[in-house]
Amino acid sequence: MDDLMELLKTRRTYRRFEQREISQEIIEEILTAARLASSAANRQPLSYIVVKGAEKVAQVFSHTRWAGALPPEQGQPKEGERPVLFIAVVENKDINPDCDTDAGLAIGNMTLAAWNRGVGSCMIGACNKPALAEMFGLTQQQVLHTVVAFGYPSHASNIVDMEDPALFKYYLDENRDYCVPKRKLADVVRYL
Ligand SMILES: Cc1cc2nc3c(=O)[nH]c(=O)nc-3n(C[C@H](O)[C@H](O)[C@H](O)COP(=O)(O)O)c2cc1C
């Protein structure tokens, strides 16, 4: 259990990566973690598109926006820092039109399974979905939920206590490591 809590504490969002391949074994482990996630009525409406190989990854990357809380020159990964893999999460509306929670659970599983193998990730909601849907050849019934970027991180990311509830934005410290304020337990929990 201690290991799980450590995994949860250190599984942060990572936005700069080493230019090192992720093995097919690890990719399949990440996809299996998604496949095993809970699903409303067990309908399992999600499917996944794996994007690997420098050219295709660069094409997807060009449709993504990173670290909205930071100026682009600080938050947007530069050449040599970019992810080496994307996995797109696709909602199949003919199976279940209301599957946002399913997607969240699957993405949580994927990012944890990846981090368990030292692979960092960033889920990207801020992407050009129409352009990516066309690139992926999605049908009328298929909606792109998110793309998740993966790679071996080249920076650290640390949780800090949020002293002021208004100061929720993450920031970079002097080493360009991410600092991620989390609200204190006492500020978000109420016992009845
Ligand atoms: C629904 C959702 C969408 C997100 N979209 C983006 C995004 O488009 N670009 C990005 O850089 N990070 C994105 N993130 C990552 C968040 O910024 C990150 O989770 C948050 O700052 C907390 O950091 P942590 O994941 O390390 O706890 C997204 C996270 C979630 C849950």
CSV table of C-alpha atoms and ligand atoms in Angstrom, one decimal:
chain,number,residue,atom,x,y,z
A,1,MET,CA,0.0,0.0,0.0
A,2,ASP,CA,2.9,2.3,0.8
A,3,ASP,CA,4.2,1.7,-2.7
A,4,LEU,CA,0.8,2.7,-4.2
A,5,MET,CA,0.7,5.9,-2.2
A,6,GLU,CA,4.3,6.7,-3.4
A,7,LEU,CA,3.2,6.0,-7.0
A,8,LEU,CA,0.2,8.3,-6.6
A,9,LYS,CA,2.4,11.1,-5.1
A,10,THR,CA,5.0,10.9,-7.8
A,11,ARG,CA,2.7,10.3,-10.8
A,12,ARG,CA,2.5,13.8,-11.8
A,13,THR,CA,2.0,15.5,-15.2
A,14,TYR,CA,5.3,15.7,-17.0
A,15,ARG,CA,6.0,18.0,-20.0
A,16,ARG,CA,9.6,17.5,-21.0
A,17,PHE,CA,11.0,14.1,-22.0
A,18,GLU,CA,14.1,12.2,-23.0
A,19,GLN,CA,14.2,11.2,-26.6
A,20,ARG,CA,14.1,7.5,-25.8
A,21,GLU,CA,11.7,4.9,-27.2
A,22,ILE,CA,9.1,3.2,-25.0
A,23,SER,CA,9.1,-0.6,-25.5
A,24,GLN,CA,6.1,-2.3,-27.0
A,25,GLU,CA,5.8,-4.3,-23.8
A,26,ILE,CA,5.2,-1.2,-21.8
A,27,ILE,CA,2.9,0.3,-24.4
A,28,GLU,CA,0.8,-2.9,-24.1
A,29,GLU,CA,0.8,-2.7,-20.4
A,30,ILE,CA,-0.5,0.9,-20.6
A,31,LEU,CA,-3.3,-0.2,-22.9
A,32,THR,CA,-4.1,-3.2,-20.8
A,33,ALA,CA,-4.5,-0.9,-17.8
A,34,ALA,CA,-7.0,1.2,-19.8
A,35,ARG,CA,-8.8,-2.0,-20.9
A,36,LEU,CA,-9.2,-3.1,-17.2
A,37,ALA,CA,-10.8,0.1,-16.0
A,38,SER,CA,-14.3,0.2,-14.6
A,39,SER,CA,-17.0,1.2,-17.1
A,40,ALA,CA,-20.6,2.2,-16.6
A,41,ALA,CA,-22.9,-0.8,-17.1
A,42,ASN,CA,-19.7,-2.5,-18.3
A,43,ARG,CA,-20.4,-1.2,-21.8
A,44,GLN,CA,-16.7,-0.4,-22.5
A,45,PRO,CA,-17.3,2.3,-25.1
A,46,LEU,CA,-13.7,3.5,-25.4
A,47,SER,CA,-11.1,2.6,-28.0
A,48,TYR,CA,-7.5,3.7,-28.3
A,49,ILE,CA,-5.3,4.9,-31.2
A,50,VAL,CA,-1.5,4.5,-30.6
A,51,VAL,CA,0.7,7.0,-32.3
A,52,LYS,CA,4.4,6.2,-32.4
A,53,GLY,CA,7.3,7.0,-34.7
A,54,ALA,CA,8.8,10.4,-34.9
A,55,GLU,CA,6.9,11.7,-37.9
A,56,LYS,CA,3.4,10.8,-36.8
A,57,VAL,CA,4.1,11.9,-33.2
A,58,ALA,CA,5.3,15.3,-34.5
A,59,GLN,CA,2.1,15.6,-36.5
A,60,VAL,CA,-0.1,15.0,-33.5
A,61,PHE,CA,2.2,17.2,-31.3
A,62,SER,CA,1.5,20.1,-33.7
A,63,HIS,CA,-2.1,20.0,-32.7
A,64,THR,CA,-1.5,20.1,-28.9
A,65,ARG,CA,-1.2,22.9,-26.4
A,66,TRP,CA,0.8,22.4,-23.2
A,67,ALA,CA,0.9,24.1,-19.8
A,68,GLY,CA,-1.8,26.7,-20.2
A,69,ALA,CA,-0.8,28.2,-16.9
A,70,LEU,CA,2.6,29.1,-18.2
A,71,PRO,CA,3.8,31.3,-21.1
A,72,PRO,CA,4.4,29.1,-24.1
A,73,GLU,CA,8.1,29.6,-24.1
A,74,GLN,CA,8.2,28.0,-20.7
A,75,GLY,CA,5.5,25.4,-21.0
A,76,GLN,CA,5.4,24.2,-24.6
A,77,PRO,CA,8.0,21.4,-25.0
A,78,LYS,CA,10.8,22.3,-27.4
A,79,GLU,CA,12.5,20.2,-30.0
A,80,GLY,CA,14.4,17.5,-28.1
A,81,GLU,CA,12.0,17.6,-25.2
A,82,ARG,CA,8.8,16.3,-26.9
A,83,PRO,CA,6.9,13.1,-26.1
A,84,VAL,CA,7.7,10.0,-28.0
A,85,LEU,CA,4.2,8.4,-27.9
A,86,PHE,CA,0.6,9.5,-27.9
A,87,ILE,CA,-2.4,7.4,-27.1
A,88,ALA,CA,-5.7,8.9,-28.2
A,89,VAL,CA,-8.8,8.0,-26.2
A,90,VAL,CA,-11.9,7.7,-28.5
A,91,GLU,CA,-15.5,7.6,-27.3
A,92,ASN,CA,-17.7,5.3,-29.3
A,93,LYS,CA,-21.0,7.0,-28.9
A,94,ASP,CA,-23.0,4.1,-30.4
A,95,ILE,CA,-21.9,2.0,-27.4
A,96,ASN,CA,-22.5,4.7,-24.7
A,97,PRO,CA,-23.0,8.4,-25.5
A,98,ASP,CA,-22.2,9.4,-21.9
A,99,CYS,CA,-18.7,8.1,-21.2
A,100,ASP,CA,-16.7,11.0,-19.8
A,101,THR,CA,-16.2,9.2,-16.4
A,102,ASP,CA,-15.2,6.0,-18.2
A,103,ALA,CA,-12.5,8.0,-20.1
A,104,GLY,CA,-11.2,9.6,-16.9
A,105,LEU,CA,-10.9,6.2,-15.2
A,106,ALA,CA,-9.1,4.7,-18.2
A,107,ILE,CA,-6.7,7.7,-18.5
A,108,GLY,CA,-6.0,7.4,-14.7
A,109,ASN,CA,-5.1,3.7,-15.1
A,110,MET,CA,-2.9,4.4,-18.2
A,111,THR,CA,-0.9,7.2,-16.5
A,112,LEU,CA,-0.4,5.1,-13.4
A,113,ALA,CA,0.6,2.0,-15.3
A,114,ALA,CA,3.1,4.1,-17.3
A,115,TRP,CA,4.5,5.7,-14.2
A,116,ASN,CA,4.9,2.3,-12.6
A,117,ARG,CA,7.4,1.7,-15.4
A,118,GLY,CA,9.1,5.1,-15.1
A,119,VAL,CA,7.2,6.6,-18.0
A,120,GLY,CA,5.7,10.0,-17.5
A,121,SER,CA,2.6,11.4,-19.1
A,122,CYS,CA,0.5,14.5,-19.9
A,123,MET,CA,-3.1,14.3,-20.8
A,124,ILE,CA,-4.0,17.0,-23.3
A,125,GLY,CA,-7.5,18.3,-23.4
A,126,ALA,CA,-6.3,21.4,-25.3
A,127,CYS,CA,-5.9,19.9,-28.7
A,128,ASN,CA,-7.3,20.6,-32.1
A,129,LYS,CA,-9.9,17.8,-32.0
A,130,PRO,CA,-11.3,18.3,-35.5
A,131,ALA,CA,-7.8,18.1,-37.1
A,132,LEU,CA,-6.9,15.1,-35.0
A,133,ALA,CA,-10.2,13.3,-35.7
A,134,GLU,CA,-9.5,13.7,-39.4
A,135,MET,CA,-6.0,12.4,-39.0
A,136,PHE,CA,-7.2,9.4,-37.1
A,137,GLY,CA,-10.0,8.7,-39.5
A,138,LEU,CA,-12.7,8.8,-36.9
A,139,THR,CA,-16.3,7.9,-37.9
A,140,GLN,CA,-19.5,9.9,-37.2
A,141,GLN,CA,-20.1,7.8,-34.1
A,142,GLN,CA,-16.6,8.4,-32.7
A,143,VAL,CA,-15.5,11.4,-30.7
A,144,LEU,CA,-12.0,12.1,-29.6
A,145,HIS,CA,-11.9,12.5,-25.9
A,146,THR,CA,-8.2,13.3,-25.2
A,147,VAL,CA,-4.8,12.5,-26.4
A,148,VAL,CA,-2.3,11.4,-23.7
A,149,ALA,CA,1.4,12.0,-24.3
A,150,PHE,CA,4.1,9.7,-22.9
A,151,GLY,CA,7.8,9.7,-22.5
A,152,TYR,CA,10.6,9.3,-19.9
A,153,PRO,CA,10.6,12.6,-18.0
A,154,SER,CA,13.7,14.9,-18.1
A,155,HIS,CA,12.4,17.1,-15.2
A,156,ALA,CA,11.0,16.6,-11.7
A,157,SER,CA,7.5,17.6,-10.6
A,158,ASN,CA,6.7,18.1,-6.9
A,159,ILE,CA,3.6,18.6,-5.0
A,160,VAL,CA,3.5,21.7,-2.7
A,161,ASP,CA,0.8,22.6,-0.2
A,162,MET,CA,-1.5,25.3,-1.4
A,163,GLU,CA,-1.3,28.0,1.2
A,164,ASP,CA,-3.7,30.4,-0.5
A,165,PRO,CA,-6.8,28.8,-2.2
A,166,ALA,CA,-6.6,31.3,-5.0
A,167,LEU,CA,-3.0,30.3,-5.9
A,168,PHE,CA,-3.7,27.0,-7.7
A,169,LYS,CA,-1.5,27.5,-10.8
A,170,TYR,CA,1.5,25.3,-11.2
A,171,TYR,CA,4.8,27.0,-11.8
A,172,LEU,CA,8.5,26.2,-12.5
A,173,ASP,CA,11.2,26.6,-9.9
A,174,GLU,CA,14.8,27.7,-10.5
A,175,ASN,CA,15.7,24.3,-11.9
A,176,ARG,CA,12.7,24.4,-14.3
A,177,ASP,CA,11.1,21.6,-12.3
A,178,TYR,CA,7.3,21.8,-12.0
A,179,CYS,CA,5.7,22.7,-8.6
A,180,VAL,CA,2.1,21.6,-8.3
A,181,PRO,CA,0.1,23.2,-5.5
A,182,LYS,CA,-2.6,20.8,-4.1
A,183,ARG,CA,-5.3,22.0,-1.8
A,184,LYS,CA,-4.8,20.8,1.8
A,185,LEU,CA,-7.0,17.9,3.0
A,186,ALA,CA,-8.7,20.0,5.6
A,187,ASP,CA,-9.7,22.5,2.8
A,188,VAL,CA,-11.5,19.8,0.7
A,189,VAL,CA,-12.9,17.3,3.2
A,190,ARG,CA,-15.8,17.6,5.6
A,191,TYR,CA,-16.9,14.8,7.9
A,192,LEU,CA,-20.6,14.6,8.6
B,1,LIG,C1,-9.1,16.9,-18.0
B,1,LIG,C2,-7.6,17.4,-18.1
B,1,LIG,C3,-7.1,18.1,-19.2
B,1,LIG,C4,-5.8,18.5,-19.2
B,1,LIG,N1,-5.3,19.1,-20.3
B,1,LIG,C5,-4.1,19.5,-20.4
B,1,LIG,C6,-3.6,20.2,-21.5
B,1,LIG,O1,-4.3,20.4,-22.5
B,1,LIG,N2,-2.2,20.6,-21.5
B,1,LIG,C7,-1.4,20.3,-20.5
B,1,LIG,O2,-0.2,20.7,-20.5
B,1,LIG,N3,-1.9,19.7,-19.3
B,1,LIG,C8,-3.2,19.3,-19.3
B,1,LIG,N4,-3.6,18.7,-18.2
B,1,LIG,C9,-2.7,18.4,-17.0
B,1,LIG,C10,-3.1,19.4,-15.8
B,1,LIG,O3,-2.6,20.7,-16.1
B,1,LIG,C11,-2.4,18.8,-14.5
B,1,LIG,O4,-3.1,17.6,-14.2
B,1,LIG,C12,-2.5,19.7,-13.3
B,1,LIG,O5,-1.8,20.9,-13.5
B,1,LIG,C13,-2.1,19.0,-12.0
B,1,LIG,O6,-0.8,18.5,-12.2
B,1,LIG,P1,-0.6,17.0,-11.8
B,1,LIG,O7,-1.3,16.1,-12.9
B,1,LIG,O8,0.9,16.8,-11.8
B,1,LIG,O9,-1.3,16.7,-10.5
B,1,LIG,C14,-4.9,18.2,-18.1
B,1,LIG,C15,-5.5,17.5,-17.0
B,1,LIG,C16,-6.8,17.1,-17.0
B,1,LIG,C17,-7.3,16.3,-15.8
